[in-house]
Amino acid sequence: ILPMFDNQYYRTPSYSPPPELSQPCQKPNPNEHLNGYMLNHELQFIKKIGAGTYGLIYLVENIYTKQQFAAKMVLKQPSNKQSNTKDTAMNKKLIQSQFYHYFLNHPIPTPQSLSLDYLRNQGHACPFLTEISLHLKVHQHPNIMTIHQVFNLDNFAMIILMDYFEQGDLFGNIIDQQIFSNHKYNKQLLMKNAMLQLIDAIEYCSQNNIYHCDLKPENIMVRYNPSYQRPSNNNNNDNIIDYNELHLVLIDFGLAMDSNLICCNACRGSSFYMAPERTTNFNTHKAIRQLVDMSQFETIEMDGTTVTQSNCKYLPTLSGDIWSLGVLFINITCSRNPWPIASFNDANRDSNDVFRNYMLNNNKNILAKILPISAQFNRLLDKIFKLNPNERIDLQTLYREVIRCDFFKDDHRQPSSNQQLYTPPETATYNSYASDIDEDDISDEEFYSDEEEEEDDEQQQVDNDDTNTTATSTTVGSVK
């Protein structure tokens, strides 16, 4: 039971259960799937569409209206076995088993429907409701996933009922469906449509003091109509966004924040999309201190925290999302990533020469050499990929610059080969709607500092495997 919720915040169904469902109807399933089981008196599990570290995503259907939803089910208290295992496959199997046995033993559960208004305003006080609370503050925007209901399932789990996107996420649509490269009408306009929708979503979030902190194709759902042709008067810069052609929706606020500042030692996000200040502690890295004047950033002393050089500086949170947008724009236009990780660390030196050349050698043309992008788009990316977070382009200017860009991809030019940019594998095993981030991977952590480096002559290092999600390392981590 949630002690923070009084009964006045629960909404109980006003109908009586139909007689045909009043008796237990769940039968044992040797595969431990929930297909055919009941979530409540109205909603039935159809199939699993995603799995993460602490929960499952199932397609559910209202047995009366036939309306379908995506139900994100998150455990409140993961088992000790689950918390201790680093085996992703085993972890997901344990989660599946927990949910299976719950619904097997509760043939027709009666989860309590929680007040969305109360969750939005007060949910941040409860750790496992923080994601829901932040999401609800912005879910009314057309480019952010709508939450229809939130259920409390005893002490066991929370269930978030959202829209179902049959076509899946942006990663699968870029790589498997190739919606941008195969578009039979104006490809550049379709790309621009996608970019502007993403900027709109992040702008709306920031206006409401919400920062996503984990932007990547896996966290963007897609509805796309390949046969749709824009009206003749809908091909100018005044009518670029067209939801009939393409509709993108942002999901998964599991790493989101409501603070406009983030500590310089925070490692938060997925490695391919993290800004350099999320992979390296700017305030303790010698080379970066020579390139970026750290005095421009706020020094904050947190209560109960010993202030050191590694944790005293706070950087703008929004700048990290703007950097991630730049990587997403390259995904959309080229089906590639610019680099494996935006890091200067020696551990990534051999596989990360593009980023090091781009930043340390100020070689701003290297992306145009290895990617089939236009010179105009390359100049726009340079305004996004600034090492100093304070110097990155703001969202409103970025929106205008995208509109002004004549074309993004040069289909007639073959870029030079680079071993960092290879065709990704197929995505048959990828899960949408859920992240695979382990708790150790998403918590803020301190990096090795140059003070330690002077003592033991070791270069600071960000563990790429730990900061990257499983989905990223096997799928969109390969959109590069």
Short mmCIF file of C-alpha atoms in Angstrom, two decimals:
data_model
loop_
_atom_site.label_atom_id
_atom_site.label_comp_id
_atom_site.label_asym_id
_atom_site.label_seq_id
_atom_site.Cartn_x
_atom_site.Cartn_y
_atom_site.Cartn_z
CA ILE A 1 0.00 0.00 0.00
CA LEU A 2 1.25 3.50 -0.74
CA PRO A 3 1.23 5.35 2.59
CA MET A 4 1.45 8.71 0.84
CA PHE A 5 -1.92 8.21 -0.83
CA ASP A 6 -5.16 8.78 0.98
CA ASN A 7 -8.22 6.94 -0.33
CA GLN A 8 -9.54 10.17 -1.79
CA TYR A 9 -6.89 9.93 -4.50
CA TYR A 10 -8.00 6.53 -5.74
CA ARG A 11 -10.59 6.23 -8.46
CA THR A 12 -12.55 2.99 -8.22
CA PRO A 13 -14.54 1.64 -11.17
CA SER A 14 -18.23 2.55 -11.12
CA TYR A 15 -19.30 -0.57 -12.99
CA SER A 16 -19.89 -4.16 -11.87
CA PRO A 17 -17.70 -6.86 -13.39
CA PRO A 18 -19.44 -8.85 -16.13
CA PRO A 19 -20.54 -12.28 -14.93
CA GLU A 20 -18.44 -14.12 -17.49
CA LEU A 21 -15.27 -12.68 -15.92
CA SER A 22 -16.25 -13.10 -12.26
CA GLN A 23 -14.48 -16.47 -11.98
CA PRO A 24 -10.72 -17.07 -12.24
CA CYS A 25 -9.71 -17.58 -15.86
CA GLN A 26 -5.90 -17.49 -15.83
CA LYS A 27 -4.29 -20.81 -16.71
CA PRO A 28 -0.64 -21.76 -16.17
CA ASN A 29 1.62 -20.85 -19.08
CA PRO A 30 4.84 -22.90 -19.39
CA ASN A 31 6.57 -19.91 -21.04
CA GLU A 32 5.47 -17.61 -18.21
CA HIS A 33 3.95 -15.15 -20.67
CA LEU A 34 0.99 -12.98 -19.69
CA ASN A 35 -0.75 -13.27 -23.06
CA GLY A 36 -4.48 -13.71 -22.46
CA TYR A 37 -4.31 -12.89 -18.76
CA MET A 38 -6.39 -10.03 -17.36
CA LEU A 39 -4.91 -6.81 -16.00
CA ASN A 40 -8.28 -5.83 -14.57
CA HIS A 41 -11.95 -6.40 -15.49
CA GLU A 42 -11.52 -4.51 -18.77
CA LEU A 43 -7.92 -4.84 -19.93
CA GLN A 44 -6.38 -8.03 -21.28
CA PHE A 45 -2.70 -8.68 -21.99
CA ILE A 46 -2.06 -9.30 -25.70
CA LYS A 47 1.72 -9.59 -26.07
CA LYS A 48 4.98 -8.32 -24.61
CA ILE A 49 6.44 -5.38 -26.51
CA GLY A 50 9.33 -4.39 -24.25
CA ALA A 51 11.39 -5.19 -21.19
CA GLY A 52 13.70 -3.17 -18.98
CA THR A 53 15.70 -3.48 -15.79
CA TYR A 54 12.75 -3.11 -13.43
CA GLY A 55 9.69 -3.90 -15.49
CA LEU A 56 7.85 -4.99 -18.60
CA ILE A 57 5.88 -3.33 -21.36
CA TYR A 58 2.80 -5.19 -22.60
CA LEU A 59 0.25 -4.45 -25.27
CA VAL A 60 -3.15 -4.55 -23.56
CA GLU A 61 -6.61 -4.32 -25.07
CA ASN A 62 -9.95 -3.24 -23.68
CA ILE A 63 -12.12 -6.33 -24.22
CA TYR A 64 -15.22 -4.18 -24.77
CA THR A 65 -14.02 -1.22 -26.86
CA LYS A 66 -11.03 -3.04 -28.45
CA GLN A 67 -8.92 0.05 -27.78
CA GLN A 68 -5.25 -0.83 -27.32
CA PHE A 69 -2.67 0.64 -24.96
CA ALA A 70 0.93 0.11 -23.93
CA ALA A 71 1.08 -0.86 -20.25
CA LYS A 72 4.42 -0.12 -18.60
CA MET A 73 4.69 -2.20 -15.42
CA VAL A 74 7.45 -1.27 -12.97
CA LEU A 75 8.34 -3.26 -9.85
CA LYS A 76 8.29 -1.28 -6.62
CA GLN A 77 10.80 -3.48 -4.83
CA PRO A 78 13.03 -5.58 -7.11
CA SER A 79 14.13 -8.89 -5.64
CA ASN A 80 17.64 -9.34 -4.24
CA LYS A 81 18.47 -11.74 -7.05
CA GLN A 82 17.49 -9.14 -9.60
CA SER A 83 19.43 -6.35 -7.89
CA ASN A 84 22.59 -8.45 -7.69
CA THR A 85 22.69 -9.84 -11.21
CA LYS A 86 24.47 -8.10 -14.08
CA ASP A 87 23.21 -10.69 -16.56
CA THR A 88 20.63 -8.74 -18.55
CA ALA A 89 18.90 -11.81 -19.96
CA MET A 90 18.64 -13.43 -16.54
CA ASN A 91 17.42 -10.17 -15.03
CA LYS A 92 14.60 -9.90 -17.57
CA LYS A 93 13.69 -13.54 -16.99
CA LEU A 94 13.40 -12.92 -13.25
CA ILE A 95 11.16 -9.90 -13.85
CA GLN A 96 8.95 -11.84 -16.26
CA SER A 97 8.62 -14.63 -13.72
CA GLN A 98 7.62 -12.22 -10.94
CA PHE A 99 4.86 -10.63 -13.01
CA TYR A 100 3.71 -14.01 -14.30
CA HIS A 101 3.27 -15.48 -10.83
CA TYR A 102 1.49 -12.38 -9.59
CA PHE A 103 -1.13 -12.46 -12.34
CA LEU A 104 -1.39 -16.25 -12.22
CA ASN A 105 -2.36 -15.98 -8.55
CA HIS A 106 -4.61 -12.95 -9.12
CA PRO A 107 -6.88 -14.04 -12.00
CA ILE A 108 -8.77 -10.74 -12.16
CA PRO A 109 -6.80 -8.11 -10.24
CA THR A 110 -8.41 -4.89 -9.09
CA PRO A 111 -5.56 -2.37 -9.29
CA GLN A 112 -6.28 1.04 -7.82
CA SER A 113 -6.45 3.87 -10.33
CA LEU A 114 -4.51 6.87 -9.02
CA SER A 115 -5.31 10.53 -9.54
CA LEU A 116 -3.10 11.91 -12.30
CA ASP A 117 -3.36 15.42 -10.87
CA TYR A 118 -2.14 14.24 -7.49
CA LEU A 119 0.69 12.20 -9.02
CA ARG A 120 1.81 15.16 -11.10
CA ASN A 121 1.93 17.51 -8.13
CA GLN A 122 2.98 15.19 -5.30
CA GLY A 123 4.47 12.08 -6.90
CA HIS A 124 8.05 13.35 -6.66
CA ALA A 125 7.91 12.68 -2.91
CA CYS A 126 7.95 8.92 -3.61
CA PRO A 127 11.05 7.51 -5.38
CA PHE A 128 9.27 5.08 -7.71
CA LEU A 129 6.74 7.75 -8.71
CA THR A 130 9.27 10.44 -9.70
CA GLU A 131 9.39 9.35 -13.35
CA ILE A 132 5.59 9.41 -13.57
CA SER A 133 5.36 12.80 -11.86
CA LEU A 134 7.87 14.44 -14.23
CA HIS A 135 6.27 12.82 -17.27
CA LEU A 136 2.79 14.00 -16.27
CA LYS A 137 3.98 17.61 -16.09
CA VAL A 138 4.55 17.60 -19.87
CA HIS A 139 2.45 14.72 -21.27
CA GLN A 140 -0.21 17.00 -22.78
CA HIS A 141 2.19 18.08 -25.54
CA PRO A 142 1.52 16.32 -28.90
CA ASN A 143 5.16 15.17 -29.13
CA ILE A 144 5.25 13.62 -25.66
CA MET A 145 3.63 10.31 -24.80
CA THR A 146 0.19 10.65 -23.22
CA ILE A 147 -0.42 8.87 -19.91
CA HIS A 148 -4.05 7.75 -19.67
CA GLN A 149 -4.07 6.02 -16.30
CA VAL A 150 -1.73 4.96 -13.53
CA PHE A 151 -2.55 1.88 -11.46
CA ASN A 152 -1.23 0.86 -8.08
CA LEU A 153 -0.89 -2.93 -7.89
CA ASP A 154 -0.68 -3.55 -4.15
CA ASN A 155 2.91 -3.46 -2.85
CA PHE A 156 4.03 -5.14 -6.03
CA ALA A 157 4.15 -2.74 -8.98
CA MET A 158 3.00 0.44 -10.67
CA ILE A 159 1.32 0.28 -14.08
CA ILE A 160 1.35 3.21 -16.51
CA LEU A 161 -1.21 3.05 -19.32
CA MET A 162 -0.04 4.90 -22.43
CA ASP A 163 -0.80 5.16 -26.14
CA TYR A 164 0.30 2.20 -28.24
CA PHE A 165 2.50 2.91 -31.26
CA GLU A 166 2.31 -0.12 -33.51
CA GLN A 167 5.19 1.00 -35.75
CA GLY A 168 7.61 1.04 -32.85
CA ASP A 169 10.44 3.42 -32.07
CA LEU A 170 12.60 5.71 -34.16
CA PHE A 171 15.54 3.33 -34.11
CA GLY A 172 13.65 0.54 -35.84
CA ASN A 173 12.12 3.00 -38.28
CA ILE A 174 15.53 4.42 -39.21
CA ILE A 175 17.35 1.11 -39.57
CA ASP A 176 14.78 -1.58 -40.37
CA GLN A 177 12.09 0.43 -42.16
CA GLN A 178 14.47 3.14 -43.46
CA ILE A 179 11.61 5.63 -43.52
CA PHE A 180 13.83 8.61 -44.30
CA SER A 181 15.99 7.06 -47.02
CA ASN A 182 13.04 5.28 -48.68
CA HIS A 183 10.57 8.18 -48.51
CA LYS A 184 9.18 8.62 -52.04
CA TYR A 185 8.34 12.29 -51.74
CA ASN A 186 10.43 15.14 -50.30
CA LYS A 187 13.00 13.40 -48.07
CA GLN A 188 14.56 16.63 -46.84
CA LEU A 189 11.15 17.91 -45.74
CA LEU A 190 10.43 14.66 -43.88
CA MET A 191 13.76 14.97 -42.05
CA LYS A 192 12.99 18.60 -41.21
CA ASN A 193 9.53 17.56 -39.98
CA ALA A 194 11.13 15.07 -37.58
CA MET A 195 13.77 17.50 -36.30
CA LEU A 196 11.31 20.30 -35.60
CA GLN A 197 8.98 17.98 -33.69
CA LEU A 198 11.87 16.89 -31.46
CA ILE A 199 12.92 20.49 -30.83
CA ASP A 200 9.31 21.34 -30.00
CA ALA A 201 9.16 18.54 -27.42
CA ILE A 202 12.41 19.52 -25.69
CA GLU A 203 11.48 23.21 -25.75
CA TYR A 204 8.14 22.43 -24.08
CA CYS A 205 9.86 20.28 -21.46
CA SER A 206 12.39 23.00 -20.64
CA GLN A 207 9.64 25.62 -20.38
CA ASN A 208 8.15 23.40 -17.67
CA ASN A 209 11.53 22.83 -15.99
CA ILE A 210 11.78 19.22 -17.15
CA TYR A 211 14.95 17.88 -18.78
CA HIS A 212 14.85 14.43 -20.37
CA CYS A 213 18.57 13.50 -20.07
CA ASP A 214 18.23 10.31 -22.15
CA LEU A 215 17.31 11.35 -25.68
CA LYS A 216 17.92 8.57 -28.20
CA PRO A 217 15.93 6.87 -30.99
CA GLU A 218 14.79 4.08 -28.66
CA ASN A 219 12.97 6.68 -26.56
CA ILE A 220 11.01 8.15 -29.47
CA MET A 221 7.91 6.41 -30.82
CA VAL A 222 6.79 6.77 -34.43
CA ARG A 223 3.66 6.94 -36.54
CA TYR A 224 4.53 7.27 -40.22
CA ASN A 225 2.34 7.19 -43.32
CA PRO A 226 4.52 6.36 -46.35
CA SER A 227 1.68 6.93 -48.82
CA TYR A 228 0.77 10.37 -47.49
CA GLN A 229 1.51 13.23 -49.86
CA ARG A 230 1.51 16.76 -48.53
CA PRO A 231 -0.96 19.23 -50.06
CA SER A 232 0.65 21.54 -52.60
CA ASN A 233 0.38 24.46 -50.16
CA ASN A 234 2.02 22.44 -47.37
CA ASN A 235 5.55 22.36 -48.74
CA ASN A 236 6.79 25.72 -47.51
CA ASN A 237 8.55 26.73 -44.32
CA ASP A 238 5.30 27.78 -42.65
CA ASN A 239 3.81 24.27 -42.64
CA ILE A 240 6.75 21.94 -42.09
CA ILE A 241 5.36 20.01 -39.13
CA ASP A 242 2.71 17.64 -40.45
CA TYR A 243 1.48 14.89 -38.13
CA ASN A 244 -0.36 13.19 -40.99
CA GLU A 245 3.01 12.48 -42.56
CA LEU A 246 5.05 11.72 -39.44
CA HIS A 247 4.34 11.90 -35.72
CA LEU A 248 7.14 11.50 -33.18
CA VAL A 249 6.46 11.07 -29.46
CA LEU A 250 9.00 11.19 -26.64
CA ILE A 251 8.86 8.46 -23.97
CA ASP A 252 10.77 7.16 -20.92
CA PHE A 253 11.38 9.88 -18.35
CA GLY A 254 13.28 7.50 -16.09
CA LEU A 255 16.40 9.70 -16.10
CA ALA A 256 14.58 13.03 -16.34
CA MET A 257 15.35 15.90 -13.96
CA ASP A 258 13.54 19.03 -12.85
CA SER A 259 16.71 20.96 -12.05
CA ASN A 260 18.17 23.31 -14.64
CA LEU A 261 21.66 22.61 -13.28
CA ILE A 262 23.50 19.29 -13.07
CA CYS A 263 26.66 18.48 -11.13
CA CYS A 264 29.91 18.31 -13.09
CA ASN A 265 30.47 14.73 -11.87
CA ALA A 266 27.10 13.43 -13.10
CA CYS A 267 27.14 10.61 -15.63
CA ARG A 268 23.57 10.47 -16.87
CA GLY A 269 22.29 9.12 -20.19
CA SER A 270 23.33 6.66 -22.90
CA SER A 271 26.92 6.88 -24.07
CA PHE A 272 26.35 7.55 -27.79
CA TYR A 273 24.12 10.52 -26.98
CA MET A 274 25.71 11.98 -23.84
CA ALA A 275 27.31 15.40 -24.05
CA PRO A 276 31.03 15.50 -23.16
CA GLU A 277 30.29 17.05 -19.75
CA ARG A 278 28.34 13.87 -18.91
CA THR A 279 31.24 11.55 -19.84
CA THR A 280 34.09 13.58 -18.34
CA ASN A 281 34.32 15.74 -15.25
CA PHE A 282 35.11 19.13 -16.75
CA ASN A 283 36.29 20.57 -13.44
CA THR A 284 39.05 18.00 -12.88
CA HIS A 285 40.22 17.31 -16.44
CA LYS A 286 43.41 19.20 -17.31
CA ALA A 287 42.85 19.47 -21.05
CA ILE A 288 39.27 20.66 -20.69
CA ARG A 289 40.20 23.24 -18.06
CA GLN A 290 42.53 24.74 -20.66
CA LEU A 291 39.72 24.89 -23.23
CA VAL A 292 36.77 25.88 -21.04
CA ASP A 293 36.79 28.59 -18.39
CA MET A 294 35.10 26.84 -15.47
CA SER A 295 34.65 30.07 -13.52
CA GLN A 296 31.59 30.83 -15.67
CA PHE A 297 29.67 27.95 -14.06
CA GLU A 298 27.94 28.14 -10.70
CA THR A 299 29.58 26.77 -7.58
CA ILE A 300 26.98 25.19 -5.31
CA GLU A 301 27.48 23.68 -1.87
CA MET A 302 24.93 20.94 -1.24
CA ASP A 303 23.86 20.28 2.35
CA GLY A 304 25.45 17.18 3.79
CA THR A 305 28.00 16.92 0.97
CA THR A 306 31.71 17.54 1.28
CA VAL A 307 32.60 20.09 -1.37
CA THR A 308 35.58 19.12 -3.52
CA GLN A 309 36.89 20.11 -6.91
CA SER A 310 35.10 17.12 -8.42
CA ASN A 311 31.59 18.08 -7.29
CA CYS A 312 31.41 21.85 -6.76
CA LYS A 313 30.58 23.05 -10.28
CA TYR A 314 27.09 22.86 -11.78
CA LEU A 315 26.44 23.01 -15.53
CA PRO A 316 23.23 23.72 -17.52
CA THR A 317 21.12 20.57 -17.81
CA LEU A 318 19.37 21.65 -21.02
CA SER A 319 22.68 21.85 -22.89
CA GLY A 320 23.00 18.07 -22.58
CA ASP A 321 19.64 17.56 -24.29
CA ILE A 322 20.64 19.98 -27.08
CA TRP A 323 23.82 17.95 -27.69
CA SER A 324 21.74 14.77 -27.88
CA LEU A 325 19.49 16.41 -30.47
CA GLY A 326 22.54 16.92 -32.68
CA VAL A 327 23.37 13.20 -32.58
CA LEU A 328 19.71 12.38 -33.27
CA PHE A 329 19.74 14.67 -36.31
CA ILE A 330 22.67 12.69 -37.71
CA ASN A 331 20.77 9.45 -37.02
CA ILE A 332 17.79 10.82 -38.95
CA THR A 333 19.77 12.07 -41.94
CA CYS A 334 22.53 9.47 -42.24
CA SER A 335 21.46 6.42 -40.18
CA ARG A 336 24.80 6.73 -38.41
CA ASN A 337 26.36 8.10 -35.24
CA PRO A 338 29.17 10.66 -35.39
CA TRP A 339 31.25 8.92 -32.68
CA PRO A 340 30.94 6.10 -30.12
CA ILE A 341 31.20 8.47 -27.15
CA ALA A 342 31.95 12.18 -26.69
CA SER A 343 34.96 11.52 -24.47
CA PHE A 344 38.65 12.46 -24.37
CA ASN A 345 39.64 9.53 -22.20
CA ASP A 346 42.52 7.29 -23.19
CA ALA A 347 40.33 4.19 -22.88
CA ASN A 348 38.42 5.39 -25.96
CA ARG A 349 41.37 6.83 -27.91
CA ASP A 350 41.69 4.13 -30.59
CA SER A 351 37.98 3.96 -31.37
CA ASN A 352 37.19 7.64 -30.94
CA ASP A 353 39.57 9.56 -33.19
CA VAL A 354 36.68 11.41 -34.87
CA PHE A 355 35.55 13.12 -31.67
CA ARG A 356 39.09 13.90 -30.53
CA ASN A 357 39.92 15.45 -33.91
CA TYR A 358 36.68 17.38 -33.93
CA MET A 359 37.27 18.92 -30.51
CA LEU A 360 40.99 18.91 -29.74
CA ASN A 361 42.24 19.62 -33.27
CA ASN A 362 39.29 21.88 -34.10
CA ASN A 363 38.70 19.86 -37.29
CA LYS A 364 35.11 20.92 -37.94
CA ASN A 365 35.07 19.43 -41.44
CA ILE A 366 35.72 15.87 -40.33
CA LEU A 367 32.00 15.04 -40.09
CA ALA A 368 31.44 16.22 -43.67
CA LYS A 369 34.26 13.91 -44.76
CA ILE A 370 32.92 10.77 -43.11
CA LEU A 371 29.17 11.47 -43.41
CA PRO A 372 27.12 12.34 -46.52
CA ILE A 373 25.99 15.68 -45.10
CA SER A 374 25.73 19.09 -46.74
CA ALA A 375 28.07 21.95 -45.85
CA GLN A 376 25.07 23.89 -44.53
CA PHE A 377 24.06 21.06 -42.20
CA ASN A 378 27.67 20.65 -41.09
CA ARG A 379 27.77 24.31 -40.03
CA LEU A 380 24.56 23.80 -38.06
CA LEU A 381 26.03 20.77 -36.28
CA ASP A 382 29.05 22.86 -35.34
CA LYS A 383 26.71 25.20 -33.45
CA ILE A 384 25.31 22.22 -31.53
CA PHE A 385 28.54 20.34 -30.83
CA LYS A 386 30.26 23.01 -28.77
CA LEU A 387 32.50 21.76 -25.98
CA ASN A 388 31.39 24.59 -23.70
CA PRO A 389 27.75 23.93 -22.72
CA ASN A 390 27.11 27.68 -22.44
CA GLU A 391 28.11 28.21 -26.08
CA ARG A 392 25.72 25.70 -27.63
CA ILE A 393 22.93 26.99 -29.79
CA ASP A 394 19.65 27.65 -27.97
CA LEU A 395 16.48 25.78 -28.95
CA GLN A 396 14.65 28.70 -30.56
CA THR A 397 17.64 29.54 -32.75
CA LEU A 398 18.10 25.86 -33.56
CA TYR A 399 14.47 25.67 -34.69
CA ARG A 400 14.98 28.61 -37.07
CA GLU A 401 18.27 27.20 -38.36
CA VAL A 402 16.66 23.84 -39.18
CA ILE A 403 13.91 25.63 -41.11
CA ARG A 404 16.49 27.62 -43.08
CA CYS A 405 18.59 24.58 -43.97
CA ASP A 406 17.99 23.78 -47.65
CA PHE A 407 19.06 20.16 -47.46
CA PHE A 408 20.78 17.91 -44.96
CA LYS A 409 22.01 14.86 -46.80
CA ASP A 410 24.01 14.76 -50.01
CA ASP A 411 22.88 11.54 -51.69
CA HIS A 412 25.25 12.06 -54.62
CA ARG A 413 28.44 12.07 -52.57
CA GLN A 414 30.14 9.03 -51.10
CA PRO A 415 31.90 9.90 -47.83
CA SER A 416 35.31 8.46 -47.04
CA SER A 417 35.32 5.17 -45.19
CA ASN A 418 35.72 5.19 -41.42
CA GLN A 419 35.78 2.09 -39.23
CA GLN A 420 33.70 3.84 -36.56
CA LEU A 421 30.76 4.14 -38.96
CA TYR A 422 29.43 0.74 -39.91
CA THR A 423 26.07 -0.71 -40.82
CA PRO A 424 24.24 -1.72 -37.64
CA PRO A 425 22.85 -5.21 -37.07
CA GLU A 426 19.19 -6.05 -37.48
CA THR A 427 16.94 -5.18 -34.57
CA ALA A 428 14.74 -8.26 -34.26
CA THR A 429 15.53 -8.65 -30.55
CA TYR A 430 15.20 -5.00 -29.58
CA ASN A 431 12.62 -3.83 -27.03
CA SER A 432 10.69 -0.60 -27.46
CA TYR A 433 9.05 1.48 -24.72
CA ALA A 434 11.53 0.43 -22.01
CA SER A 435 15.11 1.24 -21.19
CA ASP A 436 17.59 -1.40 -20.05
CA ILE A 437 19.54 0.85 -17.73
CA ASP A 438 20.85 -0.70 -14.54
CA GLU A 439 20.61 1.37 -11.40
CA ASP A 440 24.39 1.54 -11.15
CA ASP A 441 24.50 2.91 -14.68
CA ILE A 442 22.05 5.75 -14.20
CA SER A 443 23.08 7.07 -10.81
CA ASP A 444 25.24 10.16 -10.71
CA GLU A 445 28.84 9.19 -10.15
CA GLU A 446 32.23 10.82 -9.75
CA PHE A 447 34.86 10.34 -12.40
CA TYR A 448 38.54 9.96 -11.78
CA SER A 449 40.09 13.40 -11.40
CA ASP A 450 43.39 14.81 -12.55
CA GLU A 451 44.37 15.09 -8.90
CA GLU A 452 44.23 11.29 -8.74
CA GLU A 453 46.00 11.16 -12.10
CA GLU A 454 48.92 13.15 -10.71
CA GLU A 455 49.21 10.69 -7.83
CA ASP A 456 49.11 7.45 -9.77
CA ASP A 457 49.84 8.67 -13.32
CA GLU A 458 46.63 7.17 -14.62
CA GLN A 459 44.32 8.88 -17.10
CA GLN A 460 40.72 9.36 -15.94
CA GLN A 461 38.32 6.92 -17.50
CA VAL A 462 34.59 6.56 -18.07
CA ASP A 463 33.48 2.95 -18.26
CA ASN A 464 31.63 2.92 -21.58
CA ASP A 465 30.07 -0.47 -20.91
CA ASP A 466 28.63 0.69 -17.60
CA THR A 467 27.24 3.99 -18.80
CA ASN A 468 25.74 2.48 -21.94
CA THR A 469 22.42 0.69 -21.83
CA THR A 470 22.10 -2.84 -23.14
CA ALA A 471 19.74 -1.66 -25.84
CA THR A 472 22.24 1.01 -26.83
CA SER A 473 25.21 -1.34 -27.06
CA THR A 474 23.37 -3.82 -29.24
CA THR A 475 21.17 -1.58 -31.30
CA VAL A 476 21.18 2.17 -31.52
CA GLY A 477 24.68 2.15 -30.23
CA SER A 478 25.22 0.70 -33.65
CA VAL A 479 23.48 3.46 -35.52
CA LYS A 480 26.90 4.76 -36.22
#
